Amino acid sequence: MNIVQKLFTLIVKIVEILKHLIKILWGFISSIVMILLGEHRTFFLNLKLLIVSFLSIILFFLTSFSALNYFEGEVITNQLTFVLDEKKNFLKGLDDLNLRKISFWGLPELELSGEKFNYKNFTELNQTKVIKLKKNEGQNITPQLEIKSSNKEQENYLEVLLIELSKSIAVNCLKYDKSRNLIELYLDFDIAKSCYFQTNYNDSKKIADIEIELGNQPFDVTLQGYEIQQPKLRNQTNSMKLEWTPKSGNKTLDFEVIHPLFIELELNEDETKDNDILLQRILSVTDTRLFHQEQKDYVTNIIKGSVRMTDQKLNIEPSQFLQFQGGKGIERLYNISLTSQGIKVLFNGTARKVLSGLNFDSPGYNIRGEFLAKFMSKEQRIAIIGFLIAIVSTLLIEWIKEFSEKLSNNNNED
């Protein structure tokens, strides 16, 4: 049997099925009409009752039918994970802040240039103006580069100009430690299963471009897990600390990241004493997570929050999870900021249902998107339902009255 014959046979079967469905539906409607149009009832009264009842049933069905809807919410959380859906300068708000210390874990190599370096009076290093660093292959240690401002009284400073992330890069485990005044984030190509940073040097696509502005005074630089490739340093230890004076005409450190990277940004106390810090105005994101996994258990990061969908509101209490069913979930993050309680973020997106509760697998509370909410407000829906109920009640009273009168007339004739 060729394709045309098979297609013709399939069409014939579909037509037969539709004929049977139409026949069943017509029989059902005819039965209802025959019941309502009995000999003891007025035709037009029963027809009106039938129509209004039918509209009420449709409205009730549409009210109970869930559909994709827009939601918006706000949470304060200990930790935030998401995947960027766009190329973006992520920590944009930090370009207005001076930092005390910047640390990077996972850079396999880096080149530093400056006015001079100073390391334990090692003449060869002290005379050079460029050093090349490479991960120490002989040590099983994640390479760390820490640049610390060492002369606060001389107005030395560190300022993040750019941490521009590529599209589809995961920002894992974004945290703010208020006690240490520290921002942490873990950049990777995928959502991390845990917040324990592990380097992976098999990938070669770009994660981010980073640019840092430096002050004029010397900085303390701590190197761990690195070798100084040029000039070659004799008897090099796994961890070393040197003094670095950047060039006066070129006060920026910029590099491209092509491997997973962990970043720590320690803020000056006077920068965050009274004000919240805005990290970003708006981000287009996917796969936003407000929980993390510890071994086989899920742990929520939410301190408090709420979500609105149509005319409904769902409050999220401490230790409760927040989940979404259907739709894309959270699509945009707004006004990501650091507060004394944690990371505060506004968000919106689409879903059929928003759920919360203490149990990750079976949350106890939910709000759902209503189909009719796309076309009319809650007040309008209540008004229409009330109007239909009033009409049905009026018609039923008339029907009962007329039925009673006809029944009384029949008894009198007998």
mmCIF file of C-alpha atoms in Angstrom:
data_model
loop_
_atom_site.group_PDB
_atom_site.id
_atom_site.type_symbol
_atom_site.label_atom_id
_atom_site.label_comp_id
_atom_site.label_asym_id
_atom_site.label_seq_id
_atom_site.Cartn_x
_atom_site.Cartn_y
_atom_site.Cartn_z
ATOM 1 C CA MET A 1 0.000 0.000 0.000
ATOM 2 C CA ASN A 2 1.524 3.317 -1.087
ATOM 3 C CA ILE A 3 1.547 6.567 0.862
ATOM 4 C CA VAL A 4 -1.479 8.030 -0.979
ATOM 5 C CA GLN A 5 -3.627 4.990 -0.154
ATOM 6 C CA LYS A 6 -2.570 5.064 3.474
ATOM 7 C CA LEU A 7 -3.380 8.793 3.694
ATOM 8 C CA PHE A 8 -6.810 8.241 2.067
ATOM 9 C CA THR A 9 -7.599 5.397 4.510
ATOM 10 C CA LEU A 10 -6.613 7.594 7.445
ATOM 11 C CA ILE A 11 -8.843 10.458 6.239
ATOM 12 C CA VAL A 12 -11.803 8.065 5.849
ATOM 13 C CA LYS A 13 -11.339 6.795 9.430
ATOM 14 C CA ILE A 14 -11.112 10.350 10.804
ATOM 15 C CA VAL A 15 -14.332 11.319 8.962
ATOM 16 C CA GLU A 16 -16.142 8.270 10.391
ATOM 17 C CA ILE A 17 -14.992 9.121 13.912
ATOM 18 C CA LEU A 18 -16.173 12.726 13.509
ATOM 19 C CA LYS A 19 -19.578 11.498 12.230
ATOM 20 C CA HIS A 20 -19.986 9.330 15.323
ATOM 21 C CA LEU A 21 -18.978 12.181 17.643
ATOM 22 C CA ILE A 22 -21.431 14.575 15.960
ATOM 23 C CA LYS A 23 -24.197 11.968 16.192
ATOM 24 C CA ILE A 24 -23.561 11.450 19.917
ATOM 25 C CA LEU A 25 -23.407 15.218 20.593
ATOM 26 C CA TRP A 26 -26.614 15.832 18.601
ATOM 27 C CA GLY A 27 -28.391 13.069 20.500
ATOM 28 C CA PHE A 28 -27.307 14.575 23.815
ATOM 29 C CA ILE A 29 -28.492 18.065 22.863
ATOM 30 C CA SER A 30 -31.777 16.681 21.497
ATOM 31 C CA SER A 31 -32.422 14.816 24.741
ATOM 32 C CA ILE A 32 -31.937 17.975 26.809
ATOM 33 C CA VAL A 33 -34.216 19.955 24.478
ATOM 34 C CA MET A 34 -36.946 17.280 24.611
ATOM 35 C CA ILE A 35 -36.790 17.243 28.401
ATOM 36 C CA LEU A 36 -37.074 21.019 28.643
ATOM 37 C CA LEU A 37 -39.728 21.312 25.936
ATOM 38 C CA GLY A 38 -42.275 18.975 27.510
ATOM 39 C CA GLU A 39 -46.006 19.353 27.121
ATOM 40 C CA HIS A 40 -46.356 21.191 30.411
ATOM 41 C CA ARG A 41 -43.860 23.970 29.526
ATOM 42 C CA THR A 42 -43.958 27.082 27.437
ATOM 43 C CA PHE A 43 -41.618 26.863 24.465
ATOM 44 C CA PHE A 44 -39.996 30.305 24.719
ATOM 45 C CA LEU A 45 -39.558 30.158 28.474
ATOM 46 C CA ASN A 46 -37.793 26.837 28.281
ATOM 47 C CA LEU A 47 -35.697 27.995 25.333
ATOM 48 C CA LYS A 48 -34.471 30.989 27.345
ATOM 49 C CA LEU A 49 -33.768 28.728 30.310
ATOM 50 C CA LEU A 50 -31.846 26.358 28.074
ATOM 51 C CA ILE A 51 -29.717 29.125 26.537
ATOM 52 C CA VAL A 52 -28.900 30.825 29.833
ATOM 53 C CA SER A 53 -28.096 27.506 31.503
ATOM 54 C CA PHE A 54 -25.841 26.593 28.593
ATOM 55 C CA LEU A 55 -24.001 29.937 28.873
ATOM 56 C CA SER A 56 -23.604 29.461 32.616
ATOM 57 C CA ILE A 57 -22.094 26.008 32.105
ATOM 58 C CA ILE A 58 -19.647 27.381 29.509
ATOM 59 C CA LEU A 59 -18.656 30.255 31.792
ATOM 60 C CA PHE A 60 -18.146 27.879 34.724
ATOM 61 C CA PHE A 61 -16.008 25.627 32.519
ATOM 62 C CA LEU A 62 -13.873 28.539 31.311
ATOM 63 C CA THR A 63 -13.471 29.785 34.883
ATOM 64 C CA SER A 64 -12.145 26.417 36.027
ATOM 65 C CA PHE A 65 -9.882 26.055 32.976
ATOM 66 C CA SER A 66 -6.253 27.037 33.637
ATOM 67 C CA ALA A 67 -4.098 28.748 31.020
ATOM 68 C CA LEU A 68 -0.706 30.380 30.654
ATOM 69 C CA ASN A 69 -0.646 33.699 32.447
ATOM 70 C CA TYR A 70 1.770 36.473 33.303
ATOM 71 C CA PHE A 71 3.062 36.628 36.882
ATOM 72 C CA GLU A 72 5.326 38.983 38.806
ATOM 73 C CA GLY A 73 6.965 38.673 42.172
ATOM 74 C CA GLU A 74 9.610 39.755 44.656
ATOM 75 C CA VAL A 75 11.853 37.703 46.919
ATOM 76 C CA ILE A 76 14.725 38.136 49.308
ATOM 77 C CA THR A 77 17.022 35.140 49.039
ATOM 78 C CA ASN A 78 20.316 33.876 50.416
ATOM 79 C CA GLN A 79 21.435 32.615 47.029
ATOM 80 C CA LEU A 80 20.443 32.957 43.386
ATOM 81 C CA THR A 81 21.241 30.872 40.299
ATOM 82 C CA PHE A 82 20.211 31.558 36.705
ATOM 83 C CA VAL A 83 21.309 31.313 33.066
ATOM 84 C CA LEU A 84 21.683 34.536 31.095
ATOM 85 C CA ASP A 85 19.584 34.729 27.936
ATOM 86 C CA GLU A 86 21.594 37.670 26.598
ATOM 87 C CA LYS A 87 25.080 39.127 26.536
ATOM 88 C CA LYS A 88 25.238 41.493 29.497
ATOM 89 C CA ASN A 89 27.523 43.508 31.770
ATOM 90 C CA PHE A 90 26.255 41.702 34.839
ATOM 91 C CA LEU A 91 27.710 43.557 37.853
ATOM 92 C CA LYS A 92 26.930 46.927 36.355
ATOM 93 C CA GLY A 93 26.163 48.663 39.623
ATOM 94 C CA LEU A 94 29.632 48.007 41.018
ATOM 95 C CA ASP A 95 31.271 50.509 38.696
ATOM 96 C CA ASP A 96 30.241 53.155 41.236
ATOM 97 C CA LEU A 97 31.895 51.360 44.164
ATOM 98 C CA ASN A 98 35.454 51.013 45.372
ATOM 99 C CA LEU A 99 36.341 47.474 46.443
ATOM 100 C CA ARG A 100 38.730 46.312 49.118
ATOM 101 C CA LYS A 101 39.681 43.016 47.484
ATOM 102 C CA ILE A 102 39.043 41.007 44.298
ATOM 103 C CA SER A 103 39.740 37.281 44.113
ATOM 104 C CA PHE A 104 39.526 34.892 41.155
ATOM 105 C CA TRP A 105 39.662 31.091 41.275
ATOM 106 C CA GLY A 106 40.104 29.114 38.077
ATOM 107 C CA LEU A 107 42.133 31.403 35.793
ATOM 108 C CA PRO A 108 44.615 29.017 34.138
ATOM 109 C CA GLU A 109 46.892 31.831 32.977
ATOM 110 C CA LEU A 110 47.199 35.590 33.175
ATOM 111 C CA GLU A 111 49.559 38.391 32.226
ATOM 112 C CA LEU A 112 50.170 41.300 34.603
ATOM 113 C CA SER A 113 51.913 44.473 33.509
ATOM 114 C CA GLY A 114 52.886 47.391 35.700
ATOM 115 C CA GLU A 115 55.392 50.025 36.709
ATOM 116 C CA LYS A 116 57.230 47.504 38.885
ATOM 117 C CA PHE A 117 56.917 44.310 40.953
ATOM 118 C CA ASN A 118 58.478 43.481 44.293
ATOM 119 C CA TYR A 119 58.893 39.947 45.651
ATOM 120 C CA LYS A 120 61.377 39.178 48.441
ATOM 121 C CA ASN A 121 64.042 41.344 46.871
ATOM 122 C CA PHE A 122 64.260 39.010 43.858
ATOM 123 C CA THR A 123 66.197 41.302 41.508
ATOM 124 C CA GLU A 124 65.148 39.724 38.214
ATOM 125 C CA LEU A 125 61.448 39.974 39.037
ATOM 126 C CA ASN A 126 61.763 43.449 40.525
ATOM 127 C CA GLN A 127 63.289 44.795 37.342
ATOM 128 C CA THR A 128 60.648 43.427 34.959
ATOM 129 C CA LYS A 129 57.434 45.210 34.032
ATOM 130 C CA VAL A 130 55.482 42.210 32.740
ATOM 131 C CA ILE A 131 55.009 38.794 34.352
ATOM 132 C CA LYS A 132 53.230 35.804 32.853
ATOM 133 C CA LEU A 133 51.382 33.467 35.215
ATOM 134 C CA LYS A 134 50.327 29.903 34.465
ATOM 135 C CA LYS A 135 48.540 27.266 36.516
ATOM 136 C CA ASN A 136 50.960 25.131 38.462
ATOM 137 C CA GLU A 137 50.462 21.727 36.867
ATOM 138 C CA GLY A 138 52.363 19.987 39.633
ATOM 139 C CA GLN A 139 49.848 21.008 42.310
ATOM 140 C CA ASN A 140 46.257 19.843 42.635
ATOM 141 C CA ILE A 141 45.100 23.292 43.752
ATOM 142 C CA THR A 142 42.590 25.565 42.068
ATOM 143 C CA PRO A 143 44.653 28.594 40.974
ATOM 144 C CA GLN A 144 43.730 31.751 42.873
ATOM 145 C CA LEU A 145 44.601 35.343 42.073
ATOM 146 C CA GLU A 146 43.840 37.848 44.845
ATOM 147 C CA ILE A 147 44.364 41.569 44.379
ATOM 148 C CA LYS A 148 44.092 43.543 47.596
ATOM 149 C CA SER A 149 44.127 47.294 48.078
ATOM 150 C CA SER A 150 47.029 47.913 50.429
ATOM 151 C CA ASN A 151 47.143 51.688 50.822
ATOM 152 C CA LYS A 152 43.692 52.948 51.779
ATOM 153 C CA GLU A 153 45.140 56.036 53.425
ATOM 154 C CA GLN A 154 46.631 57.024 50.050
ATOM 155 C CA GLU A 155 43.284 56.712 48.271
ATOM 156 C CA ASN A 156 44.112 53.479 46.536
ATOM 157 C CA TYR A 157 41.108 51.765 44.988
ATOM 158 C CA LEU A 158 39.779 48.835 42.971
ATOM 159 C CA GLU A 159 36.830 49.454 40.696
ATOM 160 C CA VAL A 160 34.984 46.917 38.545
ATOM 161 C CA LEU A 161 34.348 48.495 35.146
ATOM 162 C CA LEU A 162 33.091 45.417 33.355
ATOM 163 C CA ILE A 163 32.099 41.818 33.974
ATOM 164 C CA GLU A 164 30.372 41.168 30.666
ATOM 165 C CA LEU A 165 28.965 37.657 30.483
ATOM 166 C CA SER A 166 28.325 35.812 27.237
ATOM 167 C CA LYS A 167 24.859 34.530 26.356
ATOM 168 C CA SER A 168 23.780 31.193 27.897
ATOM 169 C CA ILE A 169 26.364 31.418 30.695
ATOM 170 C CA ALA A 170 25.200 30.199 34.111
ATOM 171 C CA VAL A 171 25.582 32.510 37.109
ATOM 172 C CA ASN A 172 25.729 29.919 39.868
ATOM 173 C CA CYS A 173 25.345 30.475 43.582
ATOM 174 C CA LEU A 174 25.279 34.285 43.607
ATOM 175 C CA LYS A 175 25.572 35.147 47.310
ATOM 176 C CA TYR A 176 26.019 38.151 49.547
ATOM 177 C CA ASP A 177 27.676 37.606 52.928
ATOM 178 C CA LYS A 178 26.733 40.649 54.984
ATOM 179 C CA SER A 179 28.995 39.716 57.904
ATOM 180 C CA ARG A 180 32.069 39.779 55.635
ATOM 181 C CA ASN A 181 30.669 42.330 53.176
ATOM 182 C CA LEU A 182 31.398 39.865 50.383
ATOM 183 C CA ILE A 183 29.793 39.071 47.017
ATOM 184 C CA GLU A 184 30.410 35.597 45.591
ATOM 185 C CA LEU A 185 29.469 34.148 42.222
ATOM 186 C CA TYR A 186 30.440 31.089 40.219
ATOM 187 C CA LEU A 187 30.419 31.371 36.412
ATOM 188 C CA ASP A 188 30.137 28.206 34.343
ATOM 189 C CA PHE A 189 28.783 26.918 31.044
ATOM 190 C CA ASP A 190 25.990 25.000 32.824
ATOM 191 C CA ILE A 191 23.988 25.086 36.035
ATOM 192 C CA ALA A 192 26.222 23.663 38.757
ATOM 193 C CA LYS A 193 24.971 20.748 40.835
ATOM 194 C CA SER A 194 26.538 22.320 43.910
ATOM 195 C CA CYS A 195 28.346 25.503 44.891
ATOM 196 C CA TYR A 196 31.663 23.736 45.379
ATOM 197 C CA PHE A 197 33.837 25.171 42.624
ATOM 198 C CA GLN A 198 35.660 22.715 40.398
ATOM 199 C CA THR A 199 37.747 23.746 37.419
ATOM 200 C CA ASN A 200 37.111 22.277 34.000
ATOM 201 C CA TYR A 201 39.658 23.069 31.338
ATOM 202 C CA ASN A 202 38.083 21.069 28.506
ATOM 203 C CA ASP A 203 35.836 23.912 27.352
ATOM 204 C CA SER A 204 37.157 26.694 25.151
ATOM 205 C CA LYS A 205 34.259 29.070 24.487
ATOM 206 C CA LYS A 206 34.229 32.465 26.159
ATOM 207 C CA ILE A 207 32.459 32.989 29.471
ATOM 208 C CA ALA A 208 33.149 36.649 30.139
ATOM 209 C CA ASP A 209 35.240 39.765 29.564
ATOM 210 C CA ILE A 210 36.486 41.369 32.772
ATOM 211 C CA GLU A 211 37.939 44.840 33.219
ATOM 212 C CA ILE A 212 39.102 46.347 36.515
ATOM 213 C CA GLU A 213 40.358 49.863 37.120
ATOM 214 C CA LEU A 214 43.260 50.224 39.527
ATOM 215 C CA GLY A 215 44.503 53.097 41.639
ATOM 216 C CA ASN A 216 47.963 54.642 41.404
ATOM 217 C CA GLN A 217 49.373 53.083 44.576
ATOM 218 C CA PRO A 218 50.909 49.586 44.956
ATOM 219 C CA PHE A 219 48.669 46.541 45.494
ATOM 220 C CA ASP A 220 49.242 43.301 47.360
ATOM 221 C CA VAL A 221 48.838 40.357 44.971
ATOM 222 C CA THR A 222 48.514 36.806 46.326
ATOM 223 C CA LEU A 223 49.172 33.942 43.903
ATOM 224 C CA GLN A 224 48.183 30.402 44.806
ATOM 225 C CA GLY A 225 48.564 27.464 42.459
ATOM 226 C CA TYR A 226 50.508 29.543 39.889
ATOM 227 C CA GLU A 227 53.974 29.509 38.445
ATOM 228 C CA ILE A 228 55.627 32.681 37.167
ATOM 229 C CA GLN A 229 56.579 31.615 33.658
ATOM 230 C CA GLN A 230 58.363 34.805 32.686
ATOM 231 C CA PRO A 231 60.718 35.686 34.213
ATOM 232 C CA LYS A 232 61.322 32.190 35.549
ATOM 233 C CA LEU A 233 61.369 32.275 39.351
ATOM 234 C CA ARG A 234 63.803 29.926 41.075
ATOM 235 C CA ASN A 235 62.623 27.833 44.038
ATOM 236 C CA GLN A 236 59.048 28.943 43.464
ATOM 237 C CA THR A 237 56.575 27.923 46.168
ATOM 238 C CA ASN A 238 52.907 27.096 45.626
ATOM 239 C CA SER A 239 51.728 30.271 47.332
ATOM 240 C CA MET A 240 53.410 33.661 47.117
ATOM 241 C CA LYS A 241 52.652 37.293 47.793
ATOM 242 C CA LEU A 242 54.125 40.143 45.816
ATOM 243 C CA GLU A 243 53.662 43.893 45.519
ATOM 244 C CA TRP A 244 52.438 45.255 42.200
ATOM 245 C CA THR A 245 52.499 48.883 41.067
ATOM 246 C CA PRO A 246 50.320 49.381 37.953
ATOM 247 C CA LYS A 247 51.381 51.650 35.121
ATOM 248 C CA SER A 248 50.281 55.233 35.660
ATOM 249 C CA GLY A 249 49.137 55.616 32.045
ATOM 250 C CA ASN A 250 47.275 52.312 31.886
ATOM 251 C CA LYS A 251 45.475 51.576 35.129
ATOM 252 C CA THR A 252 43.220 48.736 33.965
ATOM 253 C CA LEU A 253 43.471 44.983 34.289
ATOM 254 C CA ASP A 254 41.418 43.292 31.581
ATOM 255 C CA PHE A 255 41.277 39.690 30.440
ATOM 256 C CA GLU A 256 39.050 37.163 28.690
ATOM 257 C CA VAL A 257 37.664 34.165 30.593
ATOM 258 C CA ILE A 258 37.241 30.889 28.714
ATOM 259 C CA HIS A 259 36.925 28.515 31.699
ATOM 260 C CA PRO A 260 34.670 28.212 34.759
ATOM 261 C CA LEU A 261 35.494 30.975 37.213
ATOM 262 C CA PHE A 262 34.724 31.743 40.848
ATOM 263 C CA ILE A 263 34.787 35.446 41.839
ATOM 264 C CA GLU A 264 34.859 37.088 45.266
ATOM 265 C CA LEU A 265 34.318 40.839 45.614
ATOM 266 C CA GLU A 266 34.921 42.298 49.054
ATOM 267 C CA LEU A 267 33.316 45.699 49.506
ATOM 268 C CA ASN A 268 34.568 48.558 51.642
ATOM 269 C CA GLU A 269 32.495 48.929 54.798
ATOM 270 C CA ASP A 270 31.791 52.607 54.224
ATOM 271 C CA GLU A 271 30.233 51.783 50.835
ATOM 272 C CA THR A 272 27.447 49.604 52.275
ATOM 273 C CA LYS A 273 26.859 51.008 55.728
ATOM 274 C CA ASP A 274 23.575 52.759 54.992
ATOM 275 C CA ASN A 275 22.582 51.977 51.412
ATOM 276 C CA ASP A 276 21.569 48.941 49.416
ATOM 277 C CA ILE A 277 23.695 48.119 46.366
ATOM 278 C CA LEU A 278 21.988 47.756 43.009
ATOM 279 C CA LEU A 279 23.762 45.138 40.919
ATOM 280 C CA GLN A 280 21.567 45.173 37.827
ATOM 281 C CA ARG A 281 18.391 46.826 36.523
ATOM 282 C CA ILE A 282 17.118 44.054 34.241
ATOM 283 C CA LEU A 283 18.316 40.662 33.002
ATOM 284 C CA SER A 284 16.687 38.270 30.533
ATOM 285 C CA VAL A 285 17.181 34.822 32.041
ATOM 286 C CA THR A 286 16.225 31.159 31.900
ATOM 287 C CA ASP A 287 16.317 28.351 34.464
ATOM 288 C CA THR A 288 16.248 30.617 37.522
ATOM 289 C CA ARG A 289 16.659 28.655 40.758
ATOM 290 C CA LEU A 290 15.888 29.811 44.271
ATOM 291 C CA PHE A 291 17.055 26.557 45.826
ATOM 292 C CA HIS A 292 20.201 24.434 45.862
ATOM 293 C CA GLN A 293 21.006 20.774 46.258
ATOM 294 C CA GLU A 294 22.863 19.270 49.188
ATOM 295 C CA GLN A 295 23.629 15.610 48.461
ATOM 296 C CA LYS A 296 20.176 14.179 47.641
ATOM 297 C CA ASP A 297 18.086 16.880 49.329
ATOM 298 C CA TYR A 298 16.888 20.226 48.022
ATOM 299 C CA VAL A 299 17.267 23.287 50.241
ATOM 300 C CA THR A 300 15.365 26.530 49.687
ATOM 301 C CA ASN A 301 17.230 29.838 49.686
ATOM 302 C CA ILE A 302 14.187 32.087 50.085
ATOM 303 C CA ILE A 303 13.942 34.285 53.157
ATOM 304 C CA LYS A 304 10.590 35.789 52.199
ATOM 305 C CA GLY A 305 8.646 36.899 49.158
ATOM 306 C CA SER A 306 5.386 36.963 47.217
ATOM 307 C CA VAL A 307 4.074 36.301 43.700
ATOM 308 C CA ARG A 308 1.010 37.760 41.949
ATOM 309 C CA MET A 309 -0.832 36.122 39.061
ATOM 310 C CA THR A 310 -3.988 37.790 37.678
ATOM 311 C CA ASP A 311 -5.988 38.693 40.806
ATOM 312 C CA GLN A 312 -4.311 36.184 43.103
ATOM 313 C CA LYS A 313 -1.367 36.509 45.470
ATOM 314 C CA LEU A 314 0.860 33.794 46.915
ATOM 315 C CA ASN A 315 3.049 34.600 49.926
ATOM 316 C CA ILE A 316 6.301 32.681 50.368
ATOM 317 C CA GLU A 317 7.361 32.206 53.971
ATOM 318 C CA PRO A 318 10.861 31.334 55.251
ATOM 319 C CA SER A 319 11.939 27.754 54.408
ATOM 320 C CA GLN A 320 9.323 27.455 51.643
ATOM 321 C CA PHE A 321 10.124 26.553 48.041
ATOM 322 C CA LEU A 322 8.880 28.426 44.986
ATOM 323 C CA GLN A 323 8.138 26.530 41.770
ATOM 324 C CA PHE A 324 6.384 27.068 38.436
ATOM 325 C CA GLN A 325 4.423 24.690 36.208
ATOM 326 C CA GLY A 326 3.920 25.272 32.503
ATOM 327 C CA GLY A 327 5.216 28.232 30.549
ATOM 328 C CA LYS A 328 8.786 29.486 30.738
ATOM 329 C CA GLY A 329 8.810 30.291 34.453
ATOM 330 C CA ILE A 330 10.914 33.322 35.407
ATOM 331 C CA GLU A 331 11.976 35.160 32.235
ATOM 332 C CA ARG A 332 13.297 38.477 33.586
ATOM 333 C CA LEU A 333 15.023 39.614 36.775
ATOM 334 C CA TYR A 334 14.697 43.261 37.837
ATOM 335 C CA ASN A 335 16.590 45.435 40.296
ATOM 336 C CA ILE A 336 18.901 42.787 41.725
ATOM 337 C CA SER A 337 20.249 44.421 44.863
ATOM 338 C CA LEU A 338 22.159 43.590 48.034
ATOM 339 C CA THR A 339 20.397 44.309 51.317
ATOM 340 C CA SER A 340 21.105 43.619 54.969
ATOM 341 C CA GLN A 341 18.828 40.537 54.712
ATOM 342 C CA GLY A 342 20.249 39.062 51.501
ATOM 343 C CA ILE A 343 19.759 39.406 47.740
ATOM 344 C CA LYS A 344 16.569 41.215 46.821
ATOM 345 C CA VAL A 345 15.195 40.635 43.322
ATOM 346 C CA LEU A 346 12.012 41.401 41.378
ATOM 347 C CA PHE A 347 11.000 39.065 38.566
ATOM 348 C CA ASN A 348 8.274 38.201 36.067
ATOM 349 C CA GLY A 349 7.440 35.453 33.587
ATOM 350 C CA THR A 350 4.710 33.083 32.427
ATOM 351 C CA ALA A 351 3.256 29.914 33.953
ATOM 352 C CA ARG A 352 0.041 27.945 34.322
ATOM 353 C CA LYS A 353 0.525 27.499 38.038
ATOM 354 C CA VAL A 354 2.759 28.951 40.772
ATOM 355 C CA LEU A 355 3.392 26.711 43.782
ATOM 356 C CA SER A 356 4.974 27.083 47.211
ATOM 357 C CA GLY A 357 5.365 24.966 50.305
ATOM 358 C CA LEU A 358 7.780 23.316 52.709
ATOM 359 C CA ASN A 359 8.092 20.157 50.610
ATOM 360 C CA PHE A 360 9.905 20.416 47.273
ATOM 361 C CA ASP A 361 8.143 17.388 45.774
ATOM 362 C CA SER A 362 4.611 18.217 46.946
ATOM 363 C CA PRO A 363 4.111 21.942 47.668
ATOM 364 C CA GLY A 364 0.948 22.704 49.576
ATOM 365 C CA TYR A 365 -0.081 26.109 48.165
ATOM 366 C CA ASN A 366 -0.659 27.339 44.636
ATOM 367 C CA ILE A 367 -2.264 29.948 42.426
ATOM 368 C CA ARG A 368 -3.149 29.228 38.820
ATOM 369 C CA GLY A 369 -3.643 31.217 35.687
ATOM 370 C CA GLU A 370 -7.336 31.474 34.750
ATOM 371 C CA PHE A 371 -8.342 31.487 31.088
ATOM 372 C CA LEU A 372 -10.915 34.270 31.480
ATOM 373 C CA ALA A 373 -8.422 36.451 33.356
ATOM 374 C CA LYS A 374 -6.775 37.220 30.005
ATOM 375 C CA PHE A 375 -9.948 38.930 28.780
ATOM 376 C CA MET A 376 -11.654 40.426 31.829
ATOM 377 C CA SER A 377 -10.948 41.453 35.396
ATOM 378 C CA LYS A 378 -12.119 39.608 38.494
ATOM 379 C CA GLU A 379 -14.851 42.206 39.089
ATOM 380 C CA GLN A 380 -16.171 41.755 35.548
ATOM 381 C CA ARG A 381 -16.238 37.956 35.914
ATOM 382 C CA ILE A 382 -18.120 38.203 39.220
ATOM 383 C CA ALA A 383 -20.615 40.640 37.676
ATOM 384 C CA ILE A 384 -21.333 38.373 34.685
ATOM 385 C CA ILE A 385 -21.694 35.269 36.855
ATOM 386 C CA GLY A 386 -24.037 37.148 39.218
ATOM 387 C CA PHE A 387 -26.080 38.388 36.249
ATOM 388 C CA LEU A 388 -26.470 34.867 34.832
ATOM 389 C CA ILE A 389 -27.418 33.455 38.235
ATOM 390 C CA ALA A 390 -30.088 36.146 38.588
ATOM 391 C CA ILE A 391 -31.542 35.338 35.123
ATOM 392 C CA VAL A 392 -31.552 31.581 35.790
ATOM 393 C CA SER A 393 -33.272 32.168 39.147
ATOM 394 C CA THR A 394 -35.924 34.393 37.544
ATOM 395 C CA LEU A 395 -36.606 31.900 34.740
ATOM 396 C CA LEU A 396 -36.820 29.009 37.189
ATOM 397 C CA ILE A 397 -39.371 30.900 39.291
ATOM 398 C CA GLU A 398 -41.433 31.599 36.161
ATOM 399 C CA TRP A 399 -41.146 27.970 35.058
ATOM 400 C CA ILE A 400 -42.243 26.650 38.478
ATOM 401 C CA LYS A 401 -45.148 29.128 38.565
ATOM 402 C CA GLU A 402 -46.341 28.191 35.082
ATOM 403 C CA PHE A 403 -45.908 24.485 35.733
ATOM 404 C CA SER A 404 -47.979 24.801 38.912
ATOM 405 C CA GLU A 405 -50.740 26.686 37.080
ATOM 406 C CA LYS A 406 -50.971 24.139 34.271
ATOM 407 C CA LEU A 407 -50.926 21.275 36.729
ATOM 408 C CA SER A 408 -53.749 22.956 38.662
ATOM 409 C CA ASN A 409 -55.750 23.469 35.426
ATOM 410 C CA ASN A 410 -55.349 19.801 34.481
ATOM 411 C CA ASN A 411 -56.607 18.733 37.906
ATOM 412 C CA ASN A 412 -59.652 20.981 37.576
ATOM 413 C CA GLU A 413 -60.457 19.523 34.127
ATOM 414 C CA ASP A 414 -60.303 16.030 35.578
#
